[in-house]
Coordinates of C-alpha atoms and ligand atoms in Angstrom, one line a residue:
X1 CA 1.5 -87.0 -65.6
X2 CA -0.2 -89.4 -67.9
X3 CA -3.9 -88.7 -68.3
X4 CA -6.3 -91.3 -67.0
X5 CA -9.5 -92.6 -68.5
X6 CA -11.4 -91.1 -65.6
X7 CA -10.1 -87.7 -66.3
X8 CA -11.3 -87.9 -69.8
X9 CA -14.7 -89.2 -68.7
X10 CA -15.0 -86.3 -66.2
X11 CA -14.3 -83.8 -69.0
X12 CA -16.9 -85.5 -71.3
X13 CA -19.5 -85.4 -68.5
X14 CA -19.6 -81.6 -69.0
X15 CA -20.5 -82.0 -72.7
X16 CA -24.2 -82.1 -73.6
X17 CA -25.7 -84.1 -76.4
X18 CA -28.4 -82.5 -78.7
X19 CA -31.1 -83.3 -76.2
X20 CA -29.2 -81.5 -73.4
X21 CA -28.2 -84.7 -71.5
X22 CA -24.6 -85.3 -70.6
X23 CA -22.7 -87.2 -73.3
X24 CA -21.5 -89.7 -70.7
X25 CA -25.1 -90.6 -69.9
X26 CA -26.2 -90.9 -73.5
X27 CA -25.3 -94.6 -73.9
X28 CA -23.7 -93.7 -77.1
X29 CA -20.1 -93.4 -76.0
X30 CA -17.7 -96.3 -76.8
X31 CA -15.0 -97.4 -74.4
X32 CA -12.5 -94.6 -74.0
X33 CA -9.0 -95.7 -74.9
X34 CA -6.1 -93.8 -73.4
X35 CA -2.6 -94.8 -74.3
X36 CA 0.6 -92.8 -74.3
X37 CA -1.2 -89.5 -74.1
X38 CA -3.4 -90.5 -77.1
X39 CA -7.1 -90.6 -76.6
X40 CA -9.5 -92.4 -78.8
X41 CA -13.2 -93.1 -78.6
X42 CA -16.3 -93.0 -80.7
X43 CA -19.9 -91.9 -80.5
X44 CA -22.4 -94.2 -82.1
X45 CA -25.6 -92.5 -83.2
X46 CA -28.4 -93.4 -85.5
X47 CA -27.6 -92.5 -89.1
X48 CA -30.5 -90.1 -89.3
X49 CA -29.2 -87.8 -86.6
X50 CA -25.5 -87.7 -87.5
X51 CA -25.6 -84.0 -88.4
X52 CA -27.0 -83.0 -85.0
X53 CA -24.2 -84.9 -83.3
X54 CA -21.3 -83.6 -85.3
X55 CA -20.8 -80.4 -83.1
X56 CA -21.0 -82.7 -80.1
X57 CA -18.2 -84.9 -81.5
X58 CA -16.1 -81.8 -82.1
X59 CA -16.7 -80.5 -78.6
X60 CA -15.9 -83.9 -77.1
X61 CA -12.6 -84.0 -79.1
X62 CA -11.7 -80.5 -77.9
X63 CA -12.6 -81.4 -74.3
X64 CA -10.4 -84.6 -74.4
X65 CA -7.6 -82.7 -75.9
X66 CA -7.8 -80.0 -73.2
X67 CA -7.1 -82.6 -70.4
X68 CA -3.5 -82.1 -69.2
X69 CA -1.1 -84.6 -70.7
X70 CA -3.3 -85.4 -73.7
X71 CA -1.2 -85.1 -76.8
X72 CA -3.9 -86.0 -79.3
X73 CA -7.5 -87.0 -79.3
X74 CA -9.5 -88.6 -82.0
X75 CA -13.2 -88.9 -81.7
X76 CA -15.1 -90.7 -84.4
X77 CA -18.8 -90.4 -85.0
X78 CA -20.2 -93.6 -86.3
X79 CA -23.6 -94.1 -87.8
X80 CA -25.2 -97.1 -86.2
X81 CA -28.0 -98.8 -87.9
X82 CA -31.0 -99.7 -85.8
X83 CA -31.4 -103.4 -85.0
X84 CA -33.3 -105.1 -87.9
X85 CA -32.9 -102.1 -90.1
X86 CA -30.2 -103.6 -92.3
X87 CA -31.0 -103.1 -95.9
X88 CA -31.9 -106.3 -97.7
X89 CA -29.0 -107.8 -99.5
X90 CA -26.5 -106.2 -97.1
X91 CA -24.9 -109.1 -95.3
X92 CA -24.0 -108.5 -91.7
X93 CA -20.2 -108.5 -91.9
X94 CA -20.2 -109.4 -88.2
X95 CA -22.3 -112.5 -88.7
X96 CA -21.3 -114.8 -85.9
X97 CA -20.9 -112.0 -83.4
X98 CA -22.5 -112.8 -80.1
X99 CA -26.2 -112.2 -79.8
X100 CA -26.9 -108.8 -78.4
X101 CA -23.6 -107.4 -79.7
X102 CA -25.5 -104.7 -81.6
X103 CA -26.9 -103.4 -78.3
X104 CA -23.5 -102.8 -76.8
X105 CA -22.1 -99.3 -76.7
X106 CA -19.3 -100.2 -79.1
X107 CA -20.5 -99.5 -82.6
X108 CA -20.8 -102.1 -85.3
X109 CA -19.7 -100.6 -88.6
X110 CA -22.3 -101.1 -91.3
X111 CA -21.5 -103.9 -93.8
X112 CA -20.9 -103.2 -97.5
X113 CA -23.8 -104.4 -99.6
X114 CA -22.9 -107.4 -101.7
X115 CA -19.6 -108.0 -99.9
X116 CA -19.7 -111.2 -97.8
X117 CA -16.5 -110.8 -95.7
X118 CA -13.9 -108.0 -95.3
X119 CA -10.5 -108.9 -94.0
X120 CA -7.6 -106.7 -93.1
X121 CA -4.0 -107.5 -93.8
X122 CA -2.0 -105.5 -91.3
X123 CA 1.3 -105.3 -89.5
X124 CA 2.5 -103.3 -86.5
X125 CA 5.6 -102.2 -88.5
X126 CA 6.2 -100.9 -92.0
X127 CA 8.0 -102.7 -94.7
X128 CA 7.3 -106.3 -93.6
X129 CA 5.7 -107.2 -96.9
X130 CA 2.1 -106.4 -96.1
X131 CA 1.0 -105.1 -99.5
X132 CA 2.9 -107.9 -101.3
X133 CA 1.2 -110.4 -99.1
X134 CA -2.3 -108.8 -99.5
X135 CA -2.1 -108.9 -103.3
X136 CA -0.9 -112.5 -103.5
X137 CA -3.3 -113.6 -100.8
X138 CA -6.2 -112.0 -102.7
X139 CA -5.0 -113.9 -105.8
X140 CA -4.7 -117.1 -103.8
X141 CA -8.3 -116.7 -102.7
X142 CA -9.3 -116.0 -106.3
X143 CA -7.6 -119.3 -107.2
X144 CA -9.8 -121.1 -104.6
X145 CA -12.8 -120.0 -106.7
X146 CA -13.8 -116.9 -104.8
X147 CA -14.8 -113.5 -106.1
X148 CA -12.2 -111.2 -104.5
X149 CA -11.8 -107.5 -104.2
X150 CA -8.8 -105.7 -102.8
X151 CA -8.9 -102.3 -101.2
X152 CA -5.7 -100.3 -100.7
X153 CA -6.3 -98.4 -97.5
X154 CA -2.7 -97.4 -96.9
X155 CA -3.2 -93.7 -96.5
X156 CA 0.5 -93.0 -96.1
X157 CA 1.8 -94.9 -99.0
X158 CA -0.7 -96.6 -101.3
X159 CA 1.0 -99.3 -103.2
X160 CA -1.6 -101.2 -105.3
X161 CA -1.2 -98.9 -108.3
X162 CA 2.4 -100.1 -108.5
X163 CA 1.9 -103.8 -107.4
X164 CA -0.8 -104.3 -110.0
X165 CA 0.6 -101.9 -112.6
X166 CA -2.6 -99.7 -112.5
X167 CA -2.0 -96.5 -114.4
X168 CA -5.6 -95.4 -115.1
X169 CA -8.0 -93.7 -112.7
X170 CA -11.3 -95.2 -111.8
X171 CA -14.2 -93.8 -113.8
X172 CA -17.2 -92.3 -112.2
X173 CA -20.6 -93.8 -112.7
X174 CA -23.5 -91.3 -112.8
X175 CA -21.3 -88.6 -111.4
X176 CA -21.3 -90.0 -107.8
X177 CA -20.2 -93.6 -107.7
X178 CA -16.8 -94.9 -108.6
X179 CA -16.2 -97.9 -110.8
X180 CA -13.3 -100.0 -109.4
X181 CA -10.5 -101.2 -111.6
X182 CA -10.3 -104.9 -112.5
X183 CA -6.9 -106.6 -112.6
X184 CA -6.1 -110.3 -112.7
X185 CA -9.7 -111.1 -111.9
X186 CA -9.6 -108.9 -108.8
X187 CA -11.8 -105.8 -108.2
X188 CA -9.4 -103.1 -107.1
X189 CA -9.6 -99.7 -105.4
X190 CA -6.9 -97.6 -103.9
X191 CA -6.9 -94.7 -101.6
X192 CA -4.2 -93.4 -103.9
X193 CA -7.0 -92.6 -106.3
X194 CA -8.7 -90.4 -103.8
X195 CA -5.9 -88.7 -102.0
X196 CA -3.7 -86.3 -103.8
X197 CA 0.0 -87.3 -103.7
X198 CA 0.7 -83.7 -102.6
X199 CA -1.5 -84.0 -99.5
X200 CA 0.8 -83.4 -96.5
X201 CA 1.2 -86.5 -94.3
X202 CA -0.2 -84.6 -91.3
X203 CA -3.6 -84.2 -93.0
X204 CA -3.9 -87.8 -94.0
X205 CA -4.8 -89.1 -90.5
X206 CA -7.9 -86.9 -90.2
X207 CA -8.9 -87.8 -93.7
X208 CA -9.1 -91.5 -92.9
X209 CA -12.8 -91.6 -92.1
X210 CA -14.1 -89.7 -95.1
X211 CA -11.8 -91.5 -97.5
X212 CA -12.7 -94.9 -96.1
X213 CA -16.4 -94.2 -96.2
X214 CA -16.0 -93.1 -99.8
X215 CA -14.1 -96.3 -100.7
X216 CA -16.5 -98.6 -99.0
X217 CA -19.8 -96.9 -99.8
X218 CA -19.3 -95.0 -103.0
X219 CA -17.6 -97.7 -105.0
X220 CA -19.5 -100.2 -107.2
X221 CA -17.9 -103.3 -105.6
X222 CA -20.5 -105.6 -106.9
X223 CA -20.9 -109.1 -105.4
X224 CA -17.7 -110.2 -103.6
X225 CA -17.0 -113.2 -101.4
X226 CA -14.0 -111.6 -99.8
X227 CA -12.6 -108.1 -99.8
X228 CA -8.9 -107.9 -98.7
X229 CA -7.9 -104.6 -97.2
X230 CA -4.2 -103.5 -97.3
X231 CA -3.9 -101.5 -94.1
X232 CA -1.4 -98.7 -93.3
X233 CA 1.4 -100.0 -91.1
X234 CA 1.4 -99.3 -87.4
X235 CA -1.1 -99.1 -84.6
X236 CA -1.6 -95.4 -84.2
X237 CA -4.8 -93.4 -84.3
X238 CA -5.3 -93.7 -88.1
X239 CA -5.0 -97.4 -88.0
X240 CA -7.2 -97.8 -85.0
X241 CA -9.9 -95.7 -86.6
X242 CA -9.7 -97.8 -89.7
X243 CA -9.9 -101.0 -87.7
X244 CA -13.0 -99.7 -86.1
X245 CA -14.6 -98.1 -89.1
X246 CA -14.4 -101.0 -91.5
X247 CA -16.8 -103.8 -90.9
X248 CA -14.0 -106.4 -90.6
X249 CA -14.7 -110.0 -90.2
X250 CA -11.1 -110.7 -89.3
X251 CA -7.5 -109.5 -89.5
X252 CA -4.4 -111.2 -90.8
X253 CA -1.1 -110.0 -89.3
X254 CA 2.1 -110.1 -91.4
X255 CA 5.4 -110.3 -89.6
X256 CA 9.0 -111.1 -90.4
X257 CA 10.7 -113.6 -88.1
X258 CA 12.9 -111.2 -86.2
X259 CA 12.1 -110.3 -82.6
X260 CA 11.6 -106.7 -83.2
X261 CA 9.0 -107.2 -85.9
X262 CA 7.3 -109.7 -83.6
X263 CA 6.9 -107.1 -80.9
X264 CA 5.1 -104.9 -83.5
X265 CA 3.0 -107.9 -84.6
X266 CA 1.9 -108.3 -81.0
X267 CA 0.8 -104.6 -81.0
X268 CA -1.1 -105.2 -84.2
X269 CA -2.9 -108.2 -82.6
X270 CA -3.7 -106.1 -79.5
X271 CA -5.2 -103.3 -81.6
X272 CA -7.6 -105.6 -83.4
X273 CA -8.6 -107.3 -80.1
X274 CA -9.3 -103.9 -78.6
X275 CA -11.9 -103.2 -81.4
X276 CA -13.3 -106.8 -81.2
X277 CA -12.0 -107.9 -84.6
X278 CA -11.0 -111.5 -84.6
X279 CA -7.4 -112.2 -85.5
X280 CA -7.4 -114.9 -88.2
X281 CA -3.8 -115.5 -87.7
X282 CA -0.1 -114.6 -88.4
X283 CA 1.8 -115.0 -91.7
X284 CA 5.6 -115.1 -91.4
X285 CA 7.0 -113.3 -94.4
X286 CA 10.6 -113.5 -95.5
X287 CA 10.6 -116.5 -93.4
X288 CA 13.5 -118.4 -95.0
X289 CA 15.7 -117.9 -98.1
X290 CA 14.8 -119.9 -101.2
X291 CA 17.7 -120.0 -103.6
X292 CA 16.5 -118.9 -107.0
X293 CA 19.1 -121.0 -108.7
X294 CA 18.9 -124.3 -106.9
X295 CA 15.7 -124.1 -104.9
X296 CA 17.6 -124.9 -101.7
X297 CA 16.2 -123.5 -98.6
X298 CA 18.3 -121.7 -95.9
X299 CA 16.9 -120.3 -92.6
X300 CA 18.8 -117.1 -92.6
X301 CA 16.8 -115.5 -89.8
X302 CA 16.4 -118.6 -87.7
X303 CA 12.8 -118.6 -88.9
X304 CA 9.9 -119.9 -86.9
X305 CA 9.6 -116.8 -84.7
X306 CA 6.1 -116.0 -85.9
X307 CA 4.9 -119.6 -85.6
X308 CA 6.1 -119.7 -82.0
X309 CA 4.6 -116.3 -81.3
X310 CA 1.3 -117.4 -82.7
X311 CA 1.2 -120.4 -80.5
X312 CA 2.1 -118.3 -77.5
X313 CA -0.7 -115.8 -78.2
X314 CA -3.2 -118.4 -79.1
X315 CA -3.8 -117.2 -82.6
X316 CA -3.6 -119.5 -85.7
X317 CA -0.4 -119.7 -87.7
X318 CA -1.2 -119.2 -91.4
X319 CA 2.1 -120.1 -93.0
X320 CA 5.6 -119.1 -94.1
X321 CA 6.4 -117.2 -97.2
X322 CA 10.0 -117.4 -98.3
X323 CA 12.3 -114.5 -99.1
X324 CA 12.6 -114.8 -102.8
X325 CA 13.9 -112.5 -105.5
X326 CA 10.9 -113.3 -107.8
X327 CA 8.5 -112.0 -105.2
X328 CA 10.3 -108.7 -105.0
X329 CA 11.0 -108.3 -108.7
X330 CA 7.6 -109.4 -109.9
X331 CA 5.8 -107.2 -107.3
X332 CA 7.8 -104.2 -108.3
X333 CA 7.0 -104.8 -111.9
X334 CA 3.2 -105.2 -111.2
X335 CA 3.3 -108.9 -112.0
X336 CA 2.4 -110.7 -108.8
X337 CA 3.7 -114.2 -108.7
X338 CA 0.4 -115.9 -108.0
X339 CA -1.0 -114.4 -111.2
X340 CA 2.0 -114.6 -113.4
X341 CA 3.8 -117.9 -112.3
X342 CA 0.7 -119.8 -111.1
X343 CA 2.5 -123.2 -111.4
X344 CA 5.6 -122.2 -109.4
X345 CA 6.3 -123.0 -105.8
X346 CA 5.7 -119.4 -104.6
X347 CA 2.2 -119.4 -105.9
X348 CA 1.6 -122.7 -104.1
X349 CA 2.8 -121.1 -100.9
X350 CA 0.3 -118.3 -101.2
X351 CA -2.5 -120.6 -102.1
X352 CA -1.8 -122.6 -99.0
X353 CA -1.9 -119.4 -96.9
X354 CA -5.2 -118.4 -98.7
X355 CA -6.7 -121.8 -97.9
X356 CA -5.8 -121.4 -94.2
X357 CA -7.3 -117.9 -94.1
X358 CA -10.5 -119.2 -95.7
X359 CA -10.6 -122.0 -93.1
X360 CA -10.3 -119.5 -90.3
X361 CA -13.0 -117.3 -91.9
X362 CA -15.4 -120.2 -92.1
X363 CA -14.2 -121.8 -88.8
X364 CA -16.5 -122.2 -85.9
X365 CA -14.7 -119.6 -83.9
X366 CA -11.2 -119.1 -82.6
X367 CA -9.8 -120.2 -79.3
X368 CA -9.9 -117.4 -76.7
X369 CA -6.7 -115.5 -76.2
X370 CA -4.3 -117.2 -73.8
X371 CA -3.6 -113.9 -72.0
X372 CA -4.2 -110.3 -72.3
X373 CA -1.6 -108.4 -74.2
X374 CA -0.2 -105.4 -72.4
X375 CA 0.3 -102.3 -74.5
Ligands
LIG1 N1 8.7 -112.7 -99.4 C1 9.4 -111.7 -100.0 N2 10.5 -112.0 -100.7 C2 11.2 -111.0 -101.3 N3 10.9 -109.7 -101.2 C3 9.7 -109.4 -100.6 C4 8.9 -110.3 -100.0 N4 7.8 -109.7 -99.4 C5 8.0 -108.4 -99.7 N5 9.1 -108.2 -100.4 C6 9.6 -106.9 -100.8 O1 9.8 -106.1 -99.7 C7 9.5 -104.7 -99.9 C8 8.4 -104.3 -99.0 O2 7.2 -105.0 -99.2 P1 5.8 -104.3 -99.1 O3 5.7 -103.0 -99.8 O4 4.8 -105.4 -99.5 O5 5.7 -104.1 -97.6 P2 4.6 -103.3 -96.7 O6 4.6 -104.0 -95.4 O7 3.4 -103.2 -97.4 O8 5.3 -101.9 -96.6 P3 4.7 -100.5 -96.1 O9 4.7 -100.7 -94.6 O10 5.6 -99.5 -96.6 O11 3.3 -100.5 -96.7 C9 9.0 -104.7 -101.4 O12 10.1 -104.3 -102.2 C10 8.6 -106.1 -101.7 O13 8.8 -106.5 -103.1
LIG2 MG1 2.3 -101.5 -98.0

């Protein structure tokens, strides 16, 4: 039988925090999410007492896992800053969040000093062109005059080293901090630099939090207007943890026009909504075929699915990127179109998308969802 949230809460009530009080009465527990036998929740504590709480986290994870029917449980310990204790110069990446949000049980990840806004590029499904879009979107934002960084958080298949032809490793500064790579005016960091290619896939999920923390906090990002995060595909535990751990100002969902991919896009949207990250909109990739010879356009997939879906779900539609040989060939060669053919039609498409993303980032707030998406 599928485990219920109440069963998980009952098992957590038997776990005591460092002060002896039950975890469920501590006020530090996030909402407990149970889906398909997978359990996920977080415990938000003050940064100063993280160590004392680590054994509690481990016990809570074991307790959740012991509930009949639970296949996997992931419990994240998040260090919450005290209200007003934000270091100077560290922007609140959730600026615009409703007043009192910090007081809620759901933890607000700490912003990255110097970085104004962090946005995720995500998809429910692999191979829809997320990384390609992330790179060209970052370059499009650069062309709008912004200082842009790009973080490759795809723990299962980092692709920025290839898409940006990066062969060197980042240098360490003073033995502890990493200096990001600069390419085409972008500040770049990839999880590929931190995780050994030999690391078995099964270990990668649990490594997410430490690798992410390292990439956000131990890298000299400098002053950035926007950091674009290329997320791993899917909506599993690792992705959910990431969505919750990174102080995201918004998420952009990439989808292809086919129905199947759109179902996954819906899952992606649902995931970000669950962790209270605004969905900035959907990009339809491989939307139509643009003939490299004559420039004629053909709608080989009966394109427009994502636009329709965006309308239905009440999220903005950010544009259509054609299926074009140049995008693939140039991406594979580490020569992204926006950087290498800036006057071409494809660069213009990505710049339009970037402008729409920026509009959403600056916008006065998005319309509320039209309906709740069922998982
Ligand atoms: N608009 C496009 N036109 C032509 N080829 C494209 C387009 N977008 C992406 N591609 C190609 O599709 C393949 C998959 O793209 P990409 O690696 O960006 O997808 P992804 O969603 O990041 O994949 P993964 O889920 O594995 O991370 C690549 O070979 C890429 O060059
Ligand atoms: Mg990718």
